[in-house]
PDB file of C-alpha atoms in Angstrom:
ATOM      1  CA  UNK J 475     -38.641 -57.916-138.561  1.00  0.00           C
ATOM      2  CA  UNK J 476     -37.019 -59.701-135.401  1.00  0.00           C
ATOM      3  CA  UNK J 477     -35.842 -56.982-133.586  1.00  0.00           C
ATOM      4  CA  UNK J 478     -39.788 -55.940-134.100  1.00  0.00           C
ATOM      5  CA  UNK J 479     -41.397 -58.587-133.179  1.00  0.00           C
ATOM      6  CA  UNK J 480     -38.613 -58.201-130.059  1.00  0.00           C
ATOM      7  CA  UNK J 481     -39.945 -54.411-129.038  1.00  0.00           C
ATOM      8  CA  UNK J 482     -43.725 -55.758-129.855  1.00  0.00           C
ATOM      9  CA  UNK J 483     -43.100 -58.974-127.212  1.00  0.00           C
ATOM     10  CA  UNK J 484     -41.437 -57.268-124.658  1.00  0.00           C
ATOM     11  CA  UNK J 485     -43.585 -54.009-124.568  1.00  0.00           C
ATOM     12  CA  UNK J 486     -46.996 -55.664-125.084  1.00  0.00           C
ATOM     13  CA  UNK J 487     -47.199 -58.852-124.070  1.00  0.00           C
ATOM     14  CA  UNK J 488     -45.591 -59.584-120.649  1.00  0.00           C
ATOM     15  CA  UNK J 489     -47.960 -60.616-117.825  1.00  0.00           C
ATOM     16  CA  UNK J 490     -46.926 -57.098-116.008  1.00  0.00           C
ATOM     17  CA  UNK J 491     -48.576 -55.236-118.461  1.00  0.00           C
ATOM     18  CA  UNK J 492     -51.622 -57.147-119.290  1.00  0.00           C
ATOM     19  CA  UNK J 493     -52.719 -57.717-115.958  1.00  0.00           C
ATOM     20  CA  UNK J 494     -52.354 -53.565-115.688  1.00  0.00           C
ATOM     21  CA  UNK J 495     -54.599 -52.531-118.239  1.00  0.00           C
ATOM     22  CA  UNK J 496     -56.981 -55.233-117.047  1.00  0.00           C
ATOM     23  CA  UNK J 497     -57.591 -53.917-114.192  1.00  0.00           C
ATOM     24  CA  UNK J 498     -57.572 -50.236-115.408  1.00  0.00           C
ATOM     25  CA  UNK J 499     -60.164 -51.428-117.715  1.00  0.00           C
ATOM     26  CA  UNK J 500     -62.384 -53.307-115.040  1.00  0.00           C
ATOM     27  CA  UNK J 501     -62.084 -50.146-113.115  1.00  0.00           C
ATOM     28  CA  UNK J 502     -63.986 -47.611-116.285  1.00  0.00           C
ATOM     29  CA  UNK J 503     -66.374 -50.954-116.453  1.00  0.00           C
ATOM     30  CA  UNK J 504     -67.170 -50.614-113.407  1.00  0.00           C
ATOM     31  CA  UNK J 505     -67.903 -46.840-113.274  1.00  0.00           C
ATOM     32  CA  UNK J 506     -69.861 -46.904-116.886  1.00  0.00           C
ATOM     33  CA  UNK J 507     -72.136 -49.677-115.542  1.00  0.00           C
ATOM     34  CA  UNK J 508     -72.476 -47.598-112.067  1.00  0.00           C
ATOM     35  CA  UNK J 509     -73.156 -44.545-113.989  1.00  0.00           C
ATOM     36  CA  UNK J 510     -74.713 -45.638-117.330  1.00  0.00           C
ATOM     37  CA  UNK J 511     -76.595 -49.085-116.677  1.00  0.00           C
ATOM     38  CA  UNK J 512     -77.729 -48.739-112.934  1.00  0.00           C
ATOM     39  CA  UNK J 513     -78.093 -44.552-113.170  1.00  0.00           C
ATOM     40  CA  UNK J 514     -75.820 -43.995-109.516  1.00  0.00           C
ATOM     41  CA  UNK J 515     -73.511 -41.349-109.290  1.00  0.00           C
ATOM     42  CA  UNK J 516     -73.542 -41.527-105.384  1.00  0.00           C
ATOM     43  CA  UNK J 517     -70.399 -40.901-103.677  1.00  0.00           C
ATOM     44  CA  UNK J 518     -68.608 -40.925-106.999  1.00  0.00           C
ATOM     45  CA  UNK J 519     -66.245 -37.897-107.863  1.00  0.00           C
ATOM     46  CA  UNK J 520     -66.515 -35.831-110.911  1.00  0.00           C
ATOM     47  CA  UNK J 521     -63.037 -34.191-110.286  1.00  0.00           C
ATOM     48  CA  UNK J 522     -61.262 -37.427-109.978  1.00  0.00           C
ATOM     49  CA  UNK J 523     -62.583 -37.974-113.258  1.00  0.00           C
ATOM     50  CA  UNK J 524     -61.783 -34.944-114.908  1.00  0.00           C
ATOM     51  CA  UNK J 525     -58.375 -35.652-113.674  1.00  0.00           C
ATOM     52  CA  UNK J 526     -58.400 -38.836-115.444  1.00  0.00           C
ATOM     53  CA  UNK J 527     -59.129 -37.127-118.138  1.00  0.00           C
ATOM     54  CA  UNK J 528     -56.351 -34.241-118.158  1.00  0.00           C
ATOM     55  CA  UNK J 529     -53.905 -37.300-117.501  1.00  0.00           C
ATOM     56  CA  UNK J 530     -54.918 -39.200-120.106  1.00  0.00           C
ATOM     57  CA  UNK J 531     -54.925 -36.273-122.935  1.00  0.00           C
ATOM     58  CA  UNK J 532     -51.773 -35.019-121.335  1.00  0.00           C
ATOM     59  CA  UNK J 533     -49.993 -38.732-121.997  1.00  0.00           C
ATOM     60  CA  UNK J 534     -51.448 -39.925-125.222  1.00  0.00           C
ATOM     61  CA  UNK J 535     -50.534 -36.588-127.269  1.00  0.00           C
ATOM     62  CA  UNK J 536     -48.613 -38.870-129.169  1.00  0.00           C
ATOM     63  CA  UNK J 537     -51.195 -40.504-130.323  1.00  0.00           C
ATOM     64  CA  UNK J 538     -51.302 -38.375-133.243  1.00  0.00           C
ATOM     65  CA  UNK J 539     -48.016 -38.738-134.127  1.00  0.00           C
ATOM     66  CA  UNK J 540     -46.613 -41.879-133.752  1.00  0.00           C
ATOM     67  CA  UNK J 541     -47.754 -45.204-134.267  1.00  0.00           C
ATOM     68  CA  UNK J 542     -46.752 -48.420-131.644  1.00  0.00           C
ATOM     69  CA  UNK J 543     -49.484 -50.993-132.332  1.00  0.00           C
ATOM     70  CA  UNK J 544     -52.987 -51.420-133.225  1.00  0.00           C
ATOM     71  CA  UNK J 545     -53.726 -52.571-129.053  1.00  0.00           C
ATOM     72  CA  UNK J 546     -51.898 -48.992-128.548  1.00  0.00           C
ATOM     73  CA  UNK J 547     -53.717 -46.739-130.343  1.00  0.00           C
ATOM     74  CA  UNK J 548     -57.132 -48.763-129.202  1.00  0.00           C
ATOM     75  CA  UNK J 549     -56.661 -47.814-125.202  1.00  0.00           C
ATOM     76  CA  UNK J 550     -55.166 -44.712-125.946  1.00  0.00           C
ATOM     77  CA  UNK J 551     -58.708 -43.512-127.737  1.00  0.00           C
ATOM     78  CA  UNK J 552     -61.086 -45.672-125.310  1.00  0.00           C
ATOM     79  CA  UNK J 553     -59.043 -44.165-122.596  1.00  0.00           C
ATOM     80  CA  UNK J 554     -59.742 -41.147-123.550  1.00  0.00           C
ATOM     81  CA  UNK J 555     -62.957 -41.222-125.237  1.00  0.00           C
ATOM     82  CA  UNK J 556     -64.506 -43.447-121.426  1.00  0.00           C
ATOM     83  CA  UNK J 557     -62.988 -40.320-119.328  1.00  0.00           C
ATOM     84  CA  UNK J 558     -64.709 -37.853-121.627  1.00  0.00           C
ATOM     85  CA  UNK J 559     -67.830 -40.212-121.551  1.00  0.00           C
ATOM     86  CA  UNK J 560     -67.975 -40.592-117.876  1.00  0.00           C
ATOM     87  CA  UNK J 561     -67.223 -36.617-117.107  1.00  0.00           C
ATOM     88  CA  UNK J 562     -69.559 -35.795-119.466  1.00  0.00           C
ATOM     89  CA  UNK J 563     -72.516 -38.365-117.582  1.00  0.00           C
ATOM     90  CA  UNK J 564     -71.330 -36.399-114.075  1.00  0.00           C
ATOM     91  CA  UNK J 565     -71.315 -32.574-115.295  1.00  0.00           C
ATOM     92  CA  UNK J 566     -74.693 -33.074-117.634  1.00  0.00           C
ATOM     93  CA  UNK J 567     -76.512 -35.785-115.488  1.00  0.00           C
ATOM     94  CA  UNK J 568     -79.660 -37.604-116.910  1.00  0.00           C
ATOM     95  CA  UNK J 569     -82.778 -39.465-115.844  1.00  0.00           C
ATOM     96  CA  UNK J 570     -82.272 -41.310-112.355  1.00  0.00           C
ATOM     97  CA  UNK J 571     -78.496 -40.575-112.822  1.00  0.00           C
ATOM     98  CA  UNK J 572     -79.564 -36.601-111.670  1.00  0.00           C
ATOM     99  CA  UNK J 573     -81.263 -37.575-108.665  1.00  0.00           C
ATOM    100  CA  UNK J 574     -77.971 -39.435-107.221  1.00  0.00           C
ATOM    101  CA  UNK J 575     -75.577 -37.009-108.248  1.00  0.00           C
ATOM    102  CA  UNK J 576     -74.306 -34.260-105.513  1.00  0.00           C
ATOM    103  CA  UNK J 577     -71.425 -32.105-106.696  1.00  0.00           C
ATOM    104  CA  UNK J 578     -71.538 -30.432-102.960  1.00  0.00           C
ATOM    105  CA  UNK J 579     -70.067 -33.171-101.460  1.00  0.00           C
ATOM    106  CA  UNK J 580     -66.940 -32.658-104.169  1.00  0.00           C
ATOM    107  CA  UNK J 581     -64.953 -30.239-102.392  1.00  0.00           C
ATOM    108  CA  UNK J 582     -61.741 -31.378-102.922  1.00  0.00           C
ATOM    109  CA  UNK J 583     -59.339 -28.502-104.392  1.00  0.00           C
ATOM    110  CA  UNK J 584     -57.898 -29.805-107.662  1.00  0.00           C
ATOM    111  CA  UNK J 585     -55.550 -26.586-107.957  1.00  0.00           C
ATOM    112  CA  UNK J 586     -54.026 -28.550-104.986  1.00  0.00           C
ATOM    113  CA  UNK J 587     -52.830 -31.670-107.216  1.00  0.00           C
ATOM    114  CA  UNK J 588     -52.492 -30.015-110.608  1.00  0.00           C
ATOM    115  CA  UNK J 589     -50.328 -27.537-109.643  1.00  0.00           C
ATOM    116  CA  UNK J 590     -47.619 -29.503-108.000  1.00  0.00           C
ATOM    117  CA  UNK J 591     -48.145 -31.740-110.601  1.00  0.00           C
ATOM    118  CA  UNK J 592     -47.057 -28.863-113.221  1.00  0.00           C
ATOM    119  CA  UNK J 593     -43.974 -27.776-111.172  1.00  0.00           C
ATOM    120  CA  UNK J 594     -43.060 -31.017-110.369  1.00  0.00           C
ATOM    121  CA  UNK J 595     -42.871 -32.187-114.175  1.00  0.00           C
ATOM    122  CA  UNK J 596     -41.306 -28.865-114.565  1.00  0.00           C
ATOM    123  CA  UNK J 597     -38.162 -29.256-112.638  1.00  0.00           C
ATOM    124  CA  UNK J 598     -37.785 -32.963-113.793  1.00  0.00           C
ATOM    125  CA  UNK J 599     -37.925 -31.771-117.512  1.00  0.00           C
ATOM    126  CA  UNK J 600     -36.719 -28.581-117.940  1.00  0.00           C
ATOM    127  CA  UNK J 601     -34.494 -29.865-121.277  1.00  0.00           C
ATOM    128  CA  UNK J 602     -36.915 -31.986-122.313  1.00  0.00           C
ATOM    129  CA  UNK J 603     -39.621 -31.736-125.265  1.00  0.00           C
ATOM    130  CA  UNK J 604     -43.242 -30.198-124.419  1.00  0.00           C
ATOM    131  CA  UNK J 605     -44.455 -34.036-125.403  1.00  0.00           C
ATOM    132  CA  UNK J 606     -41.857 -35.426-122.566  1.00  0.00           C
ATOM    133  CA  UNK J 607     -42.882 -32.432-119.969  1.00  0.00           C
ATOM    134  CA  UNK J 608     -46.920 -33.842-120.900  1.00  0.00           C
ATOM    135  CA  UNK J 609     -45.823 -37.240-120.378  1.00  0.00           C
ATOM    136  CA  UNK J 610     -44.585 -36.604-116.957  1.00  0.00           C
ATOM    137  CA  UNK J 611     -47.119 -34.306-115.472  1.00  0.00           C
ATOM    138  CA  UNK J 612     -49.763 -37.021-116.847  1.00  0.00           C
ATOM    139  CA  UNK J 613     -47.083 -39.209-114.525  1.00  0.00           C
ATOM    140  CA  UNK J 614     -47.079 -37.162-111.616  1.00  0.00           C
ATOM    141  CA  UNK J 615     -50.989 -36.073-111.637  1.00  0.00           C
ATOM    142  CA  UNK J 616     -52.226 -40.032-111.806  1.00  0.00           C
ATOM    143  CA  UNK J 617     -50.897 -40.512-108.858  1.00  0.00           C
ATOM    144  CA  UNK J 618     -53.015 -38.341-107.081  1.00  0.00           C
ATOM    145  CA  UNK J 619     -56.712 -37.926-109.090  1.00  0.00           C
ATOM    146  CA  UNK J 620     -57.918 -40.407-107.424  1.00  0.00           C
ATOM    147  CA  UNK J 621     -57.546 -38.423-103.697  1.00  0.00           C
ATOM    148  CA  UNK J 622     -60.755 -36.274-104.141  1.00  0.00           C
ATOM    149  CA  UNK J 623     -62.428 -39.603-104.746  1.00  0.00           C
ATOM    150  CA  UNK J 624     -61.204 -40.792-101.969  1.00  0.00           C
ATOM    151  CA  UNK J 625     -62.023 -37.663 -99.773  1.00  0.00           C
ATOM    152  CA  UNK J 626     -65.522 -38.192-100.449  1.00  0.00           C
ATOM    153  CA  UNK J 627     -65.373 -42.322 -99.741  1.00  0.00           C
ATOM    154  CA  UNK J 628     -63.596 -41.361 -96.240  1.00  0.00           C
ATOM    155  CA  UNK J 629     -66.322 -38.539 -95.636  1.00  0.00           C
ATOM    156  CA  UNK J 630     -69.228 -40.506 -96.004  1.00  0.00           C
ATOM    157  CA  UNK J 631     -67.562 -44.209 -95.002  1.00  0.00           C
ATOM    158  CA  UNK J 632     -70.870 -45.909 -93.640  1.00  0.00           C
ATOM    159  CA  UNK J 633     -72.533 -44.663 -97.037  1.00  0.00           C
ATOM    160  CA  UNK J 634     -69.438 -46.543 -99.354  1.00  0.00           C
ATOM    161  CA  UNK J 635     -70.549 -50.037-101.342  1.00  0.00           C
ATOM    162  CA  UNK J 636     -69.070 -52.276-102.880  1.00  0.00           C
ATOM    163  CA  UNK J 637     -68.614 -50.754-106.397  1.00  0.00           C
ATOM    164  CA  UNK J 638     -66.840 -48.447-105.605  1.00  0.00           C
ATOM    165  CA  UNK J 639     -64.848 -49.803-103.592  1.00  0.00           C
ATOM    166  CA  UNK J 640     -64.010 -52.113-106.258  1.00  0.00           C
ATOM    167  CA  UNK J 641     -63.086 -49.651-108.298  1.00  0.00           C
ATOM    168  CA  UNK J 642     -60.448 -48.075-106.023  1.00  0.00           C
ATOM    169  CA  UNK J 643     -58.652 -52.133-105.784  1.00  0.00           C
ATOM    170  CA  UNK J 644     -58.785 -52.238-109.602  1.00  0.00           C
ATOM    171  CA  UNK J 645     -57.382 -48.776-110.200  1.00  0.00           C
ATOM    172  CA  UNK J 646     -54.290 -49.603-106.931  1.00  0.00           C
ATOM    173  CA  UNK J 647     -54.034 -52.997-109.594  1.00  0.00           C
ATOM    174  CA  UNK J 648     -53.420 -51.104-112.257  1.00  0.00           C
ATOM    175  CA  UNK J 649     -50.640 -48.772-110.959  1.00  0.00           C
ATOM    176  CA  UNK J 650     -49.136 -51.932-109.183  1.00  0.00           C
ATOM    177  CA  UNK J 651     -49.072 -54.310-111.976  1.00  0.00           C
ATOM    178  CA  UNK J 652     -47.886 -50.853-114.090  1.00  0.00           C
ATOM    179  CA  UNK J 653     -44.439 -50.645-111.886  1.00  0.00           C
ATOM    180  CA  UNK J 654     -43.549 -53.739-111.951  1.00  0.00           C
ATOM    181  CA  UNK J 655     -44.431 -53.551-116.152  1.00  0.00           C
ATOM    182  CA  UNK J 656     -42.002 -50.288-115.720  1.00  0.00           C
ATOM    183  CA  UNK J 657     -38.812 -52.477-114.136  1.00  0.00           C
ATOM    184  CA  UNK J 658     -39.051 -55.486-116.597  1.00  0.00           C
ATOM    185  CA  UNK J 659     -39.196 -53.291-120.244  1.00  0.00           C
ATOM    186  CA  UNK J 660     -36.013 -51.516-118.606  1.00  0.00           C
ATOM    187  CA  UNK J 661     -34.266 -54.820-118.649  1.00  0.00           C
ATOM    188  CA  UNK J 662     -35.479 -56.837-121.386  1.00  0.00           C
ATOM    189  CA  UNK J 663     -36.168 -53.922-123.815  1.00  0.00           C
ATOM    190  CA  UNK J 664     -33.060 -52.214-125.424  1.00  0.00           C
ATOM    191  CA  UNK J 665     -35.144 -49.222-125.895  1.00  0.00           C
ATOM    192  CA  UNK J 666     -36.875 -48.463-122.461  1.00  0.00           C
ATOM    193  CA  UNK J 667     -34.267 -47.302-119.864  1.00  0.00           C
ATOM    194  CA  UNK J 668     -35.327 -46.727-116.224  1.00  0.00           C
ATOM    195  CA  UNK J 669     -37.042 -43.644-115.162  1.00  0.00           C
ATOM    196  CA  UNK J 670     -36.514 -43.090-111.710  1.00  0.00           C
ATOM    197  CA  UNK J 671     -40.006 -40.961-112.358  1.00  0.00           C
ATOM    198  CA  UNK J 672     -42.384 -42.827-112.782  1.00  0.00           C
ATOM    199  CA  UNK J 673     -41.239 -45.162-110.050  1.00  0.00           C
ATOM    200  CA  UNK J 674     -41.609 -42.851-107.192  1.00  0.00           C
ATOM    201  CA  UNK J 675     -44.676 -41.802-108.503  1.00  0.00           C
ATOM    202  CA  UNK J 676     -46.301 -45.073-109.366  1.00  0.00           C
ATOM    203  CA  UNK J 677     -45.216 -46.394-106.032  1.00  0.00           C
ATOM    204  CA  UNK J 678     -46.859 -42.879-104.501  1.00  0.00           C
ATOM    205  CA  UNK J 679     -49.671 -44.096-106.712  1.00  0.00           C
ATOM    206  CA  UNK J 680     -50.359 -47.314-104.417  1.00  0.00           C
ATOM    207  CA  UNK J 681     -49.631 -46.279-101.197  1.00  0.00           C
ATOM    208  CA  UNK J 682     -52.296 -43.450-102.021  1.00  0.00           C
ATOM    209  CA  UNK J 683     -55.082 -45.408-102.090  1.00  0.00           C
ATOM    210  CA  UNK J 684     -53.833 -48.795 -99.850  1.00  0.00           C
ATOM    211  CA  UNK J 685     -52.676 -46.479 -96.663  1.00  0.00           C
ATOM    212  CA  UNK J 686     -56.344 -44.927 -96.051  1.00  0.00           C
ATOM    213  CA  UNK J 687     -57.586 -47.604 -97.124  1.00  0.00           C
ATOM    214  CA  UNK J 688     -55.674 -49.494 -93.978  1.00  0.00           C
ATOM    215  CA  UNK J 689     -55.984 -47.040 -91.621  1.00  0.00           C
ATOM    216  CA  UNK J 690     -60.171 -46.972 -92.455  1.00  0.00           C
ATOM    217  CA  UNK J 691     -59.617 -50.715 -91.105  1.00  0.00           C
ATOM    218  CA  UNK J 692     -56.751 -50.677 -88.381  1.00  0.00           C
ATOM    219  CA  UNK J 693     -60.116 -47.588 -87.107  1.00  0.00           C
ATOM    220  CA  UNK J 694     -57.538 -44.610 -86.535  1.00  0.00           C
ATOM    221  CA  UNK J 695     -60.104 -42.425 -87.829  1.00  0.00           C
ATOM    222  CA  UNK J 696     -64.209 -42.536 -86.913  1.00  0.00           C
ATOM    223  CA  UNK J 697     -65.326 -45.293 -88.866  1.00  0.00           C
ATOM    224  CA  UNK J 698     -68.610 -45.786 -87.338  1.00  0.00           C
ATOM    225  CA  UNK J 699     -71.377 -43.919 -87.915  1.00  0.00           C
ATOM    226  CA  UNK J 700     -68.709 -41.533 -89.165  1.00  0.00           C
ATOM    227  CA  UNK J 701     -70.255 -38.909 -91.071  1.00  0.00           C
ATOM    228  CA  UNK J 702     -68.956 -35.175 -92.953  1.00  0.00           C
ATOM    229  CA  UNK J 703     -69.074 -32.824 -90.136  1.00  0.00           C
ATOM    230  CA  UNK J 704     -67.266 -35.435 -87.760  1.00  0.00           C
ATOM    231  CA  UNK J 705     -64.450 -35.910 -89.901  1.00  0.00           C
ATOM    232  CA  UNK J 706     -64.244 -32.376 -90.703  1.00  0.00           C
ATOM    233  CA  UNK J 707     -64.144 -31.201 -86.810  1.00  0.00           C
ATOM    234  CA  UNK J 708     -61.063 -34.370 -86.563  1.00  0.00           C
ATOM    235  CA  UNK J 709     -59.108 -33.131 -89.855  1.00  0.00           C
ATOM    236  CA  UNK J 710     -59.223 -29.616 -88.486  1.00  0.00           C
ATOM    237  CA  UNK J 711     -58.272 -30.368 -85.178  1.00  0.00           C
ATOM    238  CA  UNK J 712     -55.019 -32.040 -86.261  1.00  0.00           C
ATOM    239  CA  UNK J 713     -53.835 -29.999 -89.261  1.00  0.00           C
ATOM    240  CA  UNK J 714     -56.140 -26.672 -90.008  1.00  0.00           C
ATOM    241  CA  UNK J 715     -54.345 -25.484 -92.694  1.00  0.00           C
ATOM    242  CA  UNK J 716     -53.464 -28.549 -94.786  1.00  0.00           C
ATOM    243  CA  UNK J 717     -57.209 -28.968 -94.688  1.00  0.00           C
ATOM    244  CA  UNK J 718     -58.114 -25.629 -95.468  1.00  0.00           C
ATOM    245  CA  UNK J 719     -55.617 -26.115 -98.647  1.00  0.00           C
ATOM    246  CA  UNK J 720     -57.283 -28.937 -99.731  1.00  0.00           C
ATOM    247  CA  UNK J 721     -60.837 -28.944 -99.211  1.00  0.00           C
ATOM    248  CA  UNK J 722     -62.795 -25.477-100.576  1.00  0.00           C
ATOM    249  CA  UNK J 723     -64.522 -24.659 -96.933  1.00  0.00           C
ATOM    250  CA  UNK J 724     -67.401 -22.549 -99.946  1.00  0.00           C
ATOM    251  CA  UNK J 725     -68.282 -26.574-101.597  1.00  0.00           C
ATOM    252  CA  UNK J 726     -68.201 -27.770 -98.341  1.00  0.00           C
ATOM    253  CA  UNK J 727     -70.453 -25.692 -96.298  1.00  0.00           C
ATOM    254  CA  UNK J 728     -73.326 -25.942 -99.219  1.00  0.00           C
ATOM    255  CA  UNK J 729     -72.697 -29.554 -98.821  1.00  0.00           C
ATOM    256  CA  UNK J 730     -72.793 -30.781 -95.096  1.00  0.00           C
ATOM    257  CA  UNK J 731     -75.684 -28.116 -95.271  1.00  0.00           C
ATOM    258  CA  UNK J 732     -77.798 -30.596 -97.238  1.00  0.00           C
TER     259      UNK J 732
END
């Protein structure tokens, strides 16, 4: 009993995890409120939400095989169901949401982040089980899952509202505090060990969100009055190969014609 209490205390009640979970919950609530209550799907990336859905499904496979705590199970179910629901609302919009959703602006290629994540996960878990592979894949993919959303935001900087900025902020806070949670647990939990894969991709996740905002406020990229075509021309001029790999040119062409 004493060992079980120690596990629950270190795994569930440390401040870093509580703040991290709260931040992720707030980001999800912001997205649900925006889509369900306000009926506003403008500048929201369906591809990012689909990637998060893939992250949760592959990470929480143990939901059906292991029980850690009621809190743990409830959160896993909530993350999966909320991700599926958000994807459903964006994929089959109804009411006011139908007029605001613009799939043609969501041109980031999902394969650009999924394929490398699969390869990295395989290389890191060659001698491990399928569950470990899926969990590692979800960690790697989550670090870049927000890339399609950030791509939309920085193609249409002047049109982005505070709600999406808050969504990105809470996603950043979630991963930032979870990195400290992982380090803390490795120091205090006897069954939890250092995992430098989660450390590296946790920090990468923070940088993927943080660096573009720093560049934005320093106005290193076009800022005032920037539109999709201007940003695309600038990016193509500086790195056409990378840009063509990241972006679906057919979807982008349709998006710029609207």
